[in-house]
CSV table of C-alpha atoms in Angstrom, one decimal:
chain,number,residue,atom,x,y,z
A,7,MET,CA,-143.4,106.0,6.8
A,8,ALA,CA,-146.4,104.3,6.4
A,9,ALA,CA,-147.2,101.5,6.0
A,10,GLY,CA,-148.1,99.3,3.6
A,11,THR,CA,-146.7,101.8,0.7
A,12,PRO,CA,-144.7,101.4,-2.6
A,13,GLU,CA,-141.9,102.6,-0.6
A,14,THR,CA,-141.7,100.4,2.4
A,15,GLU,CA,-142.8,96.9,-0.1
A,16,ARG,CA,-139.0,98.0,-2.0
A,17,GLU,CA,-137.1,97.8,0.8
A,18,TYR,CA,-137.9,94.6,1.5
A,19,GLU,CA,-137.6,93.0,-2.4
A,20,PRO,CA,-134.4,91.0,-2.2
A,21,ILE,CA,-131.4,91.3,-3.4
A,22,VAL,CA,-130.9,87.7,-5.8
A,23,THR,CA,-134.3,87.5,-8.0
A,24,SER,CA,-132.7,83.9,-9.2
A,25,PRO,CA,-132.1,80.6,-7.6
A,26,ALA,CA,-127.9,80.3,-6.8
A,27,ARG,CA,-125.6,78.5,-8.5
A,28,THR,CA,-124.2,75.8,-6.5
A,29,SER,CA,-120.7,74.7,-5.9
A,30,SER,CA,-121.8,71.2,-8.1
A,31,SER,CA,-122.4,73.0,-10.4
A,32,LYS,CA,-119.8,75.2,-10.8
A,33,THR,CA,-117.0,72.2,-11.0
A,34,ARG,CA,-119.3,70.6,-13.9
A,35,ARG,CA,-118.8,73.5,-15.9
A,36,ASP,CA,-115.0,73.9,-15.2
A,37,MET,CA,-114.9,69.2,-15.5
A,38,GLY,CA,-116.7,70.1,-18.8
A,39,MET,CA,-114.5,72.9,-20.0
A,40,LEU,CA,-111.2,70.8,-19.3
A,41,ILE,CA,-112.1,68.5,-21.6
A,42,PHE,CA,-113.4,70.8,-24.1
A,43,ILE,CA,-109.9,72.2,-23.8
A,44,ILE,CA,-108.1,69.4,-23.8
A,45,ALA,CA,-109.6,67.4,-26.3
A,46,VAL,CA,-108.8,70.0,-28.7
A,47,LEU,CA,-105.7,69.5,-28.7
A,48,VAL,CA,-105.8,66.2,-29.4
A,49,GLY,CA,-107.0,67.1,-32.9
A,50,ALA,CA,-104.3,69.6,-32.8
A,51,VAL,CA,-101.3,67.3,-32.3
A,52,ALA,CA,-103.3,64.7,-34.8
A,53,LEU,CA,-103.5,67.2,-37.1
A,54,ALA,CA,-100.2,68.5,-37.2
A,55,ALA,CA,-98.8,64.8,-36.7
A,56,ARG,CA,-100.7,63.7,-40.4
A,57,PHE,CA,-99.3,67.1,-41.8
A,58,LEU,CA,-96.4,67.1,-40.5
A,59,ILE,CA,-94.8,64.0,-40.0
A,60,PRO,CA,-93.5,62.1,-43.0
A,61,LYS,CA,-95.8,58.9,-43.4
A,62,GLU,CA,-93.4,55.3,-43.4
A,63,LYS,CA,-92.4,54.4,-46.8
A,64,PRO,CA,-93.2,50.7,-48.6
A,65,TYR,CA,-91.0,48.3,-47.5
A,66,LEU,CA,-89.9,47.0,-51.0
A,67,LEU,CA,-88.4,43.2,-51.2
A,68,SER,CA,-87.0,42.4,-54.7
A,69,ASN,CA,-84.8,39.5,-54.3
A,70,TYR,CA,-87.0,36.7,-52.2
A,71,THR,CA,-88.0,33.0,-53.1
A,72,PHE,CA,-91.2,31.5,-52.6
A,73,ALA,CA,-93.4,28.3,-52.4
A,74,HIS,CA,-96.0,26.7,-53.2
A,75,VAL,CA,-98.3,25.4,-50.1
A,76,SER,CA,-98.2,21.4,-51.6
A,77,THR,CA,-98.8,17.7,-49.8
A,78,ALA,CA,-96.5,15.3,-49.8
A,79,ASP,CA,-95.9,12.5,-47.5
A,80,PHE,CA,-94.7,12.8,-44.4
A,81,THR,CA,-92.8,9.9,-42.4
A,82,ASP,CA,-93.0,10.5,-38.7
A,83,SER,CA,-90.1,10.1,-36.2
A,84,VAL,CA,-88.8,9.4,-32.9
A,85,SER,CA,-85.9,10.5,-32.7
A,86,ALA,CA,-82.8,9.7,-30.2
A,87,PRO,CA,-78.8,9.8,-29.1
A,88,GLY,CA,-77.3,5.7,-28.4
A,89,THR,CA,-74.1,3.8,-28.9
A,90,VAL,CA,-73.2,0.9,-30.3
A,91,ALA,CA,-73.1,-2.1,-28.8
A,92,PRO,CA,-72.6,-6.1,-28.8
A,93,ALA,CA,-75.8,-7.6,-28.9
A,94,THR,CA,-74.0,-10.3,-25.9
A,95,THR,CA,-71.9,-9.4,-23.1
A,96,VAL,CA,-70.1,-11.7,-21.4
A,97,ASP,CA,-68.7,-10.7,-17.8
A,98,VAL,CA,-65.6,-13.5,-17.5
A,99,ARG,CA,-65.7,-14.5,-13.2
A,100,ALA,CA,-63.5,-17.1,-12.0
A,101,ASP,CA,-64.9,-20.0,-10.5
A,102,VAL,CA,-61.9,-20.5,-7.3
A,103,SER,CA,-60.1,-18.5,-5.4
A,104,GLY,CA,-56.3,-18.0,-6.4
A,105,VAL,CA,-53.2,-15.0,-7.5
A,106,VAL,CA,-53.1,-14.5,-10.8
A,107,ALA,CA,-49.9,-15.9,-12.4
A,108,LYS,CA,-50.3,-15.5,-16.7
A,109,LEU,CA,-52.5,-13.0,-18.1
A,110,SER,CA,-53.2,-14.9,-21.6
A,111,ALA,CA,-54.9,-13.1,-22.9
A,112,ALA,CA,-55.1,-9.0,-23.6
A,113,LEU,CA,-57.1,-5.7,-23.7
A,114,GLY,CA,-59.0,-6.1,-27.3
A,115,ASP,CA,-58.0,-9.6,-28.6
A,116,GLU,CA,-60.1,-12.1,-30.1
A,117,VAL,CA,-60.3,-15.2,-28.5
A,118,ASN,CA,-62.5,-18.1,-29.1
A,119,VAL,CA,-64.2,-20.5,-26.6
A,120,GLY,CA,-62.3,-22.4,-24.2
A,121,ASP,CA,-59.5,-19.8,-25.7
A,122,PRO,CA,-57.8,-19.1,-21.5
A,123,ILE,CA,-58.1,-15.7,-20.3
A,124,CYS,CA,-55.0,-15.9,-17.0
A,125,VAL,CA,-54.5,-18.7,-15.0
A,126,LEU,CA,-54.4,-18.6,-11.6
A,127,GLN,CA,-51.9,-20.0,-8.6
A,128,SER,CA,-53.4,-21.4,-5.7
A,129,PRO,CA,-51.1,-23.6,-3.2
A,130,GLU,CA,-54.9,-24.9,-1.6
A,131,LEU,CA,-55.5,-26.0,-4.4
A,132,VAL,CA,-52.6,-28.2,-4.6
A,133,THR,CA,-52.4,-29.7,-1.5
A,134,ARG,CA,-56.7,-31.0,-1.8
A,135,ARG,CA,-56.0,-32.5,-4.8
A,136,ASP,CA,-52.3,-34.0,-2.9
A,137,GLU,CA,-54.8,-35.4,0.2
A,138,ALA,CA,-57.5,-36.8,-2.4
A,139,VAL,CA,-55.0,-38.9,-4.3
A,140,ARG,CA,-53.7,-40.5,-0.9
A,141,GLN,CA,-58.3,-40.8,0.0
A,142,VAL,CA,-58.7,-42.6,-3.3
A,143,VAL,CA,-55.1,-44.6,-3.4
A,144,ALA,CA,-55.9,-45.7,0.6
A,145,ALA,CA,-59.5,-46.2,-0.4
A,146,GLU,CA,-58.0,-48.5,-3.0
A,147,ASP,CA,-56.1,-50.7,-0.5
A,148,ALA,CA,-59.7,-51.0,1.6
A,149,LEU,CA,-61.5,-52.6,-1.5
A,150,ALA,CA,-57.8,-54.9,-2.6
A,151,LYS,CA,-58.0,-56.0,1.0
A,152,ALA,CA,-61.3,-56.4,2.0
A,153,LYS,CA,-61.7,-58.1,-1.6
A,154,LEU,CA,-58.5,-61.3,-0.2
A,155,ASP,CA,-60.1,-61.2,3.5
A,156,ALA,CA,-63.7,-62.4,1.3
A,157,ALA,CA,-61.0,-64.8,-0.6
A,158,GLN,CA,-59.2,-66.8,2.1
A,159,SER,CA,-62.1,-66.7,3.7
A,160,GLU,CA,-64.8,-67.9,1.7
A,161,GLU,CA,-62.3,-70.6,1.0
A,162,ARG,CA,-61.6,-71.9,4.7
A,163,VAL,CA,-65.4,-72.6,4.7
A,164,ARG,CA,-65.8,-74.4,1.8
A,165,ARG,CA,-63.2,-76.7,2.9
A,166,GLU,CA,-65.2,-76.5,6.1
A,167,ILE,CA,-68.1,-78.2,4.5
A,168,VAL,CA,-65.5,-80.3,2.9
A,169,VAL,CA,-64.7,-81.4,5.8
A,170,ALA,CA,-68.4,-82.1,7.3
A,171,GLU,CA,-69.2,-84.0,4.4
A,172,GLN,CA,-66.9,-86.6,4.1
A,173,ALA,CA,-67.4,-86.7,7.8
A,174,VAL,CA,-71.1,-88.2,7.4
A,175,SER,CA,-70.5,-89.8,4.3
A,176,ASP,CA,-68.4,-91.8,7.0
A,177,ALA,CA,-70.6,-92.3,9.8
A,178,LEU,CA,-73.3,-93.1,7.1
A,179,ASN,CA,-71.2,-95.7,5.9
A,180,ARG,CA,-70.1,-96.4,10.2
A,181,ARG,CA,-74.0,-96.6,11.2
A,182,GLU,CA,-75.0,-99.6,8.4
A,183,ASP,CA,-72.4,-101.2,8.9
A,184,MET,CA,-72.8,-101.1,12.8
A,185,GLU,CA,-76.3,-102.3,12.0
A,186,LYS,CA,-75.7,-105.5,10.0
A,187,LEU,CA,-72.5,-106.3,12.8
A,188,PHE,CA,-75.6,-106.3,14.8
A,189,GLU,CA,-78.0,-108.4,13.5
A,190,ALA,CA,-74.9,-110.9,12.9
A,191,GLY,CA,-74.8,-111.0,16.4
A,192,ALA,CA,-71.6,-109.2,15.9
A,193,VAL,CA,-72.5,-106.1,18.0
A,194,SER,CA,-74.3,-104.6,20.9
A,195,ARG,CA,-77.4,-102.8,20.8
A,196,VAL,CA,-75.5,-99.9,22.6
A,197,GLN,CA,-72.5,-99.7,19.6
A,198,VAL,CA,-75.3,-99.2,17.0
A,199,ASP,CA,-76.3,-96.9,19.0
A,200,GLU,CA,-73.3,-95.3,18.8
A,201,ALA,CA,-73.3,-95.6,15.1
A,202,ARG,CA,-75.4,-93.9,14.2
A,203,ALA,CA,-75.1,-90.3,17.4
A,204,ALA,CA,-71.8,-90.1,15.8
A,205,GLU,CA,-73.7,-90.2,12.4
A,206,SER,CA,-76.2,-87.7,13.5
A,207,LYS,CA,-73.7,-85.6,14.7
A,208,ALA,CA,-71.5,-84.9,11.6
A,209,ARG,CA,-74.8,-84.3,10.0
A,210,MET,CA,-75.2,-81.7,12.4
A,211,ALA,CA,-71.3,-80.3,11.8
A,212,LEU,CA,-71.9,-79.9,7.9
A,213,ASP,CA,-75.6,-78.4,8.3
A,214,ASN,CA,-73.6,-75.5,10.5
A,215,ALA,CA,-70.4,-75.3,8.3
A,216,ARG,CA,-72.9,-74.9,5.1
A,217,LEU,CA,-74.3,-71.9,7.4
A,218,ASP,CA,-71.3,-70.8,8.4
A,219,HIS,CA,-70.3,-70.6,4.5
A,220,ASP,CA,-73.8,-68.6,3.2
A,221,ALA,CA,-72.6,-66.4,6.6
A,222,THR,CA,-69.4,-65.5,5.6
A,223,ILE,CA,-70.2,-64.8,1.5
A,224,ARG,CA,-73.2,-61.5,2.7
A,225,SER,CA,-69.8,-60.7,5.2
A,226,ASN,CA,-67.6,-60.5,2.7
A,227,ALA,CA,-70.4,-58.7,-0.4
A,228,LEU,CA,-70.9,-55.8,2.8
A,229,SER,CA,-67.6,-55.2,3.2
A,230,ILE,CA,-66.6,-55.0,-0.7
A,231,ASP,CA,-69.3,-52.5,-1.2
A,232,THR,CA,-68.4,-50.7,2.0
A,233,ALA,CA,-64.5,-51.0,0.7
A,234,THR,CA,-66.0,-50.1,-3.0
A,235,ARG,CA,-68.1,-47.1,-1.8
A,236,GLN,CA,-65.2,-45.2,0.0
A,237,VAL,CA,-63.4,-46.0,-3.3
A,238,GLY,CA,-65.9,-43.9,-5.6
A,239,VAL,CA,-65.9,-41.3,-3.0
A,240,ALA,CA,-62.7,-40.5,-2.8
A,241,ARG,CA,-61.6,-41.0,-6.3
A,242,ASN,CA,-65.6,-38.9,-6.0
A,243,ALA,CA,-62.9,-35.7,-3.9
A,244,LEU,CA,-60.0,-36.6,-6.6
A,245,ARG,CA,-62.3,-36.1,-9.5
A,246,ALA,CA,-63.7,-32.6,-8.2
A,247,ALA,CA,-60.2,-31.3,-6.8
A,248,GLU,CA,-59.0,-32.0,-10.2
A,249,ASP,CA,-61.6,-30.1,-11.6
A,250,CYS,CA,-60.8,-26.6,-9.4
A,251,ILE,CA,-57.3,-27.3,-10.5
A,252,SER,CA,-58.9,-27.2,-13.7
A,253,GLN,CA,-60.5,-23.9,-13.7
A,254,LEU,CA,-57.7,-21.6,-12.0
A,255,THR,CA,-57.6,-21.3,-15.9
A,256,VAL,CA,-59.7,-19.1,-15.7
A,257,CYS,CA,-61.4,-19.3,-20.2
A,258,SER,CA,-64.3,-17.2,-22.3
A,259,PRO,CA,-67.3,-18.5,-23.2
A,260,ILE,CA,-67.8,-17.4,-26.3
A,261,LYS,CA,-66.5,-16.4,-29.4
A,262,GLY,CA,-65.6,-12.6,-29.2
A,263,LYS,CA,-63.1,-8.8,-28.3
A,264,VAL,CA,-61.7,-9.2,-25.6
A,265,LEU,CA,-63.6,-5.6,-23.8
A,266,GLU,CA,-62.3,-5.1,-20.2
A,267,LEU,CA,-59.6,-7.0,-18.6
A,268,SER,CA,-60.2,-6.6,-14.8
A,269,ALA,CA,-57.1,-9.6,-14.0
A,270,VAL,CA,-53.8,-8.4,-12.9
A,271,LEU,CA,-50.8,-9.8,-12.7
A,272,GLY,CA,-50.2,-11.3,-8.8
A,273,ALA,CA,-52.9,-9.5,-7.7
A,274,THR,CA,-55.4,-12.4,-5.9
A,275,ALA,CA,-59.1,-13.1,-8.1
A,276,SER,CA,-61.5,-14.2,-5.5
A,277,GLN,CA,-64.3,-16.6,-6.6
A,278,GLY,CA,-66.8,-15.6,-8.7
A,279,GLY,CA,-65.5,-12.2,-9.1
A,280,VAL,CA,-65.0,-10.6,-12.4
A,281,VAL,CA,-61.5,-11.3,-14.2
A,282,ALA,CA,-62.3,-9.6,-18.4
A,283,GLN,CA,-65.5,-8.5,-20.5
A,284,VAL,CA,-66.2,-11.1,-23.6
A,285,ALA,CA,-68.4,-9.4,-26.8
A,286,ASP,CA,-69.8,-10.9,-29.1
A,287,MET,CA,-69.2,-9.2,-32.0
A,288,GLU,CA,-70.9,-10.7,-34.8
A,289,SER,CA,-73.8,-9.5,-33.8
A,290,ILE,CA,-74.0,-6.2,-32.3
A,291,VAL,CA,-76.9,-3.0,-31.3
A,292,VAL,CA,-77.2,-0.2,-31.2
A,293,LYS,CA,-78.5,1.0,-27.2
A,294,ALA,CA,-80.2,4.4,-27.7
A,295,LYS,CA,-82.3,6.3,-24.8
A,296,VAL,CA,-85.9,7.5,-25.8
A,297,ALA,CA,-87.4,9.5,-24.2
A,298,SER,CA,-90.1,9.0,-21.4
A,299,THR,CA,-92.5,11.0,-22.9
A,300,ASP,CA,-91.7,10.3,-26.9
A,301,VAL,CA,-90.8,6.1,-25.9
A,302,ARG,CA,-95.2,5.1,-26.2
A,303,ARG,CA,-94.6,5.2,-29.7
A,304,VAL,CA,-92.0,3.6,-30.5
A,305,THR,CA,-92.7,-0.7,-30.7
A,306,VAL,CA,-91.0,-3.5,-31.3
A,307,GLY,CA,-90.9,-4.3,-35.5
A,308,GLN,CA,-90.3,0.3,-36.1
A,309,PRO,CA,-87.8,0.7,-39.0
A,310,ALA,CA,-84.9,2.4,-38.0
A,311,SER,CA,-81.9,5.3,-39.7
A,312,ILE,CA,-78.3,5.2,-37.6
A,313,ASN,CA,-76.5,7.4,-38.1
A,314,LEU,CA,-73.0,6.1,-37.3
A,315,GLY,CA,-70.6,9.2,-37.9
A,316,GLY,CA,-72.7,11.1,-41.1
A,317,ARG,CA,-73.2,7.4,-42.3
A,318,LYS,CA,-76.2,6.2,-42.5
A,319,VAL,CA,-77.8,2.1,-42.5
A,320,ALA,CA,-81.1,0.8,-41.5
A,321,GLY,CA,-82.2,-1.1,-38.6
A,322,VAL,CA,-85.6,-2.1,-36.6
A,323,VAL,CA,-86.4,-1.6,-32.9
A,324,ARG,CA,-85.7,-5.1,-31.3
A,325,HIS,CA,-86.5,-4.7,-27.8
A,326,VAL,CA,-88.1,-1.8,-25.9
A,327,ALA,CA,-87.0,-1.6,-21.5
A,328,PRO,CA,-90.0,-1.9,-19.5
A,329,LYS,CA,-88.6,0.8,-17.3
A,330,ALA,CA,-87.3,4.2,-17.5
A,331,GLU,CA,-84.2,5.9,-15.7
A,332,ALA,CA,-83.0,9.1,-15.4
A,333,SER,CA,-80.2,11.1,-16.8
A,334,GLY,CA,-78.8,14.0,-17.1
A,335,GLN,CA,-82.1,14.5,-19.7
A,336,GLY,CA,-84.9,13.5,-18.1
A,337,ALA,CA,-86.2,9.9,-17.9
A,338,THR,CA,-85.4,7.7,-20.5
A,339,VAL,CA,-86.0,4.4,-21.6
A,340,GLU,CA,-83.0,2.2,-23.5
A,341,VAL,CA,-84.3,0.9,-26.9
A,342,THR,CA,-82.6,-1.5,-28.7
A,343,ILE,CA,-82.2,-2.0,-32.6
A,344,ASP,CA,-81.0,-4.2,-34.3
A,345,PHE,CA,-78.4,-3.7,-37.9
A,346,ASP,CA,-80.5,-5.2,-41.1
A,347,GLU,CA,-77.0,-5.0,-42.6
A,348,ARG,CA,-73.9,-5.5,-39.9
A,349,PRO,CA,-71.6,-3.0,-40.6
A,350,GLY,CA,-68.3,-2.8,-41.1
A,351,ASP,CA,-66.2,-1.7,-38.7
A,352,VAL,CA,-68.1,-0.3,-35.3
A,353,PRO,CA,-66.0,0.1,-32.4
A,354,PRO,CA,-68.0,-0.7,-29.2
A,355,ASN,CA,-69.3,2.5,-27.5
A,356,SER,CA,-69.3,4.6,-30.8
A,357,ALA,CA,-71.8,7.0,-31.1
A,358,ALA,CA,-75.2,7.2,-32.2
A,359,PHE,CA,-77.9,8.7,-33.3
A,360,VAL,CA,-81.4,7.3,-34.2
A,361,ASP,CA,-84.3,7.6,-36.3
A,362,ILE,CA,-87.2,5.6,-35.2
A,363,GLU,CA,-90.5,5.6,-37.9
A,364,VAL,CA,-93.5,5.7,-35.7
A,365,GLN,CA,-96.0,6.2,-38.4
A,366,ARG,CA,-96.8,7.6,-42.5
A,367,ARG,CA,-98.7,10.2,-43.1
A,368,THR,CA,-100.3,10.8,-47.1
A,369,ASP,CA,-101.0,14.0,-48.4
A,370,VAL,CA,-99.6,16.4,-45.8
A,371,PRO,CA,-99.8,20.0,-45.7
A,372,SER,CA,-96.5,21.8,-46.2
A,373,LEU,CA,-93.4,23.9,-47.3
A,374,PRO,CA,-90.3,23.0,-48.7
A,375,ARG,CA,-87.6,24.6,-45.2
A,376,GLY,CA,-85.6,27.6,-45.6
A,377,ALA,CA,-84.4,31.2,-43.6
A,378,TYR,CA,-87.6,32.5,-43.5
A,379,LEU,CA,-87.9,29.5,-40.4
A,380,ALA,CA,-85.7,30.7,-38.7
A,381,SER,CA,-86.6,34.8,-38.5
A,382,SER,CA,-89.9,34.5,-37.8
A,383,ARG,CA,-89.8,31.4,-34.6
A,384,GLU,CA,-91.7,29.5,-36.4
A,385,LEU,CA,-94.4,31.2,-35.5
A,386,PHE,CA,-95.9,34.1,-39.3
A,387,VAL,CA,-94.9,33.6,-42.5
A,388,TYR,CA,-95.3,36.3,-45.3
A,389,VAL,CA,-98.7,34.9,-47.9
A,390,ILE,CA,-97.7,36.7,-51.8
A,391,GLU,CA,-101.3,38.2,-52.5
A,392,GLY,CA,-100.7,39.9,-55.9
A,393,SER,CA,-97.4,43.0,-55.6
A,394,LYS,CA,-97.5,42.3,-51.8
A,395,ALA,CA,-97.0,39.9,-49.2
A,396,VAL,CA,-99.0,39.9,-46.0
A,397,GLN,CA,-97.7,38.9,-42.5
A,398,ARG,CA,-100.4,35.7,-42.0
A,399,ASP,CA,-99.6,33.5,-37.8
A,400,VAL,CA,-99.4,29.9,-38.6
A,401,ARG,CA,-98.8,27.1,-36.2
A,402,PHE,CA,-95.8,24.5,-38.1
A,403,GLY,CA,-95.6,20.2,-37.1
A,404,SER,CA,-93.8,17.1,-37.6
A,405,ILE,CA,-90.6,18.4,-39.7
A,406,PHE,CA,-89.6,15.4,-42.8
A,407,GLY,CA,-86.4,15.2,-44.7
A,408,ASN,CA,-86.5,19.1,-46.4
A,409,ARG,CA,-90.2,19.8,-45.3
A,410,ILE,CA,-91.9,21.3,-42.2
A,411,GLU,CA,-95.4,20.1,-41.9
A,412,VAL,CA,-98.2,22.9,-42.4
A,413,VAL,CA,-100.5,22.2,-39.5
A,414,ASP,CA,-103.0,25.3,-39.9
A,415,GLY,CA,-103.2,28.8,-41.0
A,416,LEU,CA,-101.9,27.9,-44.9
A,417,SER,CA,-104.0,26.5,-47.9
A,418,VAL,CA,-102.2,24.5,-50.2
A,419,GLY,CA,-101.1,26.8,-53.4
A,420,GLU,CA,-101.2,29.3,-51.4
A,421,SER,CA,-97.6,31.2,-51.9
A,422,VAL,CA,-94.9,31.8,-49.1
A,423,ILE,CA,-91.7,33.9,-48.8
A,424,THR,CA,-89.0,31.9,-48.0
A,425,SER,CA,-86.0,33.9,-47.9
A,426,SER,CA,-85.0,35.6,-44.4
A,427,TYR,CA,-87.6,37.7,-43.2
A,428,GLU,CA,-84.8,39.3,-40.6
A,429,GLU,CA,-85.1,43.1,-42.4
A,430,PHE,CA,-88.9,43.6,-42.2
A,431,LYS,CA,-90.8,41.0,-39.6
A,432,ASP,CA,-91.9,44.0,-37.6
A,433,ARG,CA,-93.7,44.8,-41.4
A,434,ARG,CA,-97.3,43.1,-41.7
A,435,GLU,CA,-96.8,44.2,-45.5
A,436,ILE,CA,-94.5,44.7,-47.6
A,437,LYS,CA,-94.1,45.3,-51.4
A,438,VAL,CA,-92.5,43.0,-53.5
A,439,ALA,CA,-91.4,42.6,-57.1
A,440,PRO,CA,-92.7,39.1,-58.9
A,441,GLU,CA,-90.0,39.5,-61.3
A,442,GLY,CA,-87.4,40.4,-58.0
A,443,GLY,CA,-88.6,36.0,-57.2
A,444,ARG,CA,-87.4,32.1,-57.5
A,445,GLU,CA,-89.3,29.6,-56.5
A,446,SER,CA,-87.5,27.4,-53.7
A,447,GLN,CA,-86.7,23.9,-54.3
């Protein structure tokens, strides 16, 4: 067959006259088809659910209580457990060591200042007292002897002075006589000189006697003074020993009640050891344990309400401890609260609960407390809007008496269901029968 003929050209025509489809184009087509099918199925299911599944019936609340959000005066308080305790508690201690020979007071007894708590025995103190007595007697005897010796020695030197003065007088008279006789020629010059020498010697003896008298006076005074000081030392030692003996009777330093009695009959009480604890029951306080996170709001002078087993009395903050203490409930600070008026017979260590007023606020939006708070866990309320009630998130604050502060989510004047939400709390909206509601107080 000749080249270039129509037949030859037809033999070389390509089998595929259009562009070939790639594998990626086919995949996109398949995915599109799959999405379309899924969308159709979902739509079918939705239509079936709409027309075949019955709608949830609205919940109708026919018996309930409600309240209007209103303003009230709030008193913010810090609450804490506490213990009734005496304002003044004294540890009665033994001033000396001894064996407890007698118990003069019992646990719970009322005692006055100076009343004995117990009596101790101490042979060592008795021996010391007896020795002190002997020392006093010896010192007093030494003083008496010093005084006697002084009197005797002073009498002796006084007599010596008298004798010396007489000798001087005799020598003077003899010398004068000898001088007259010498002038008359009756005696010699030697005899006159001898008389004059005798007078000079007598005068020297008198001077010596007077010096000896002065020295004796000073020596006696020193001896008496030394003996007197020794008597004072001995008497002081005796007084100290007698004081120790008197301290064997351990007495109460205050008027109050014996809360603890550590002394045991026959046991040894050491010096400085506690034998009892006495509390002044005329002035009792409450020792409250306030959480360290709350104590920054507490100051001296703030009023407080004290709950004593259901009986409430008024008080005031007296003292806030400067540091916290670790406890089972975490870190707490001890706050001391005085009673405005002393309550009746409240035993020490009685449990108490205090509410300390830390702030007063006026016109606070609030609601009365009710069952709705528990069933909603204080997270939401149902606000009445005509014949329905709509769930709304809220934020509550402080509680004062029967009211709770509304911090956010509600406005003054809005009506809120205050009965329990347990039966419908999973619904965002419910129907309410206006005639079935009653306002809570």
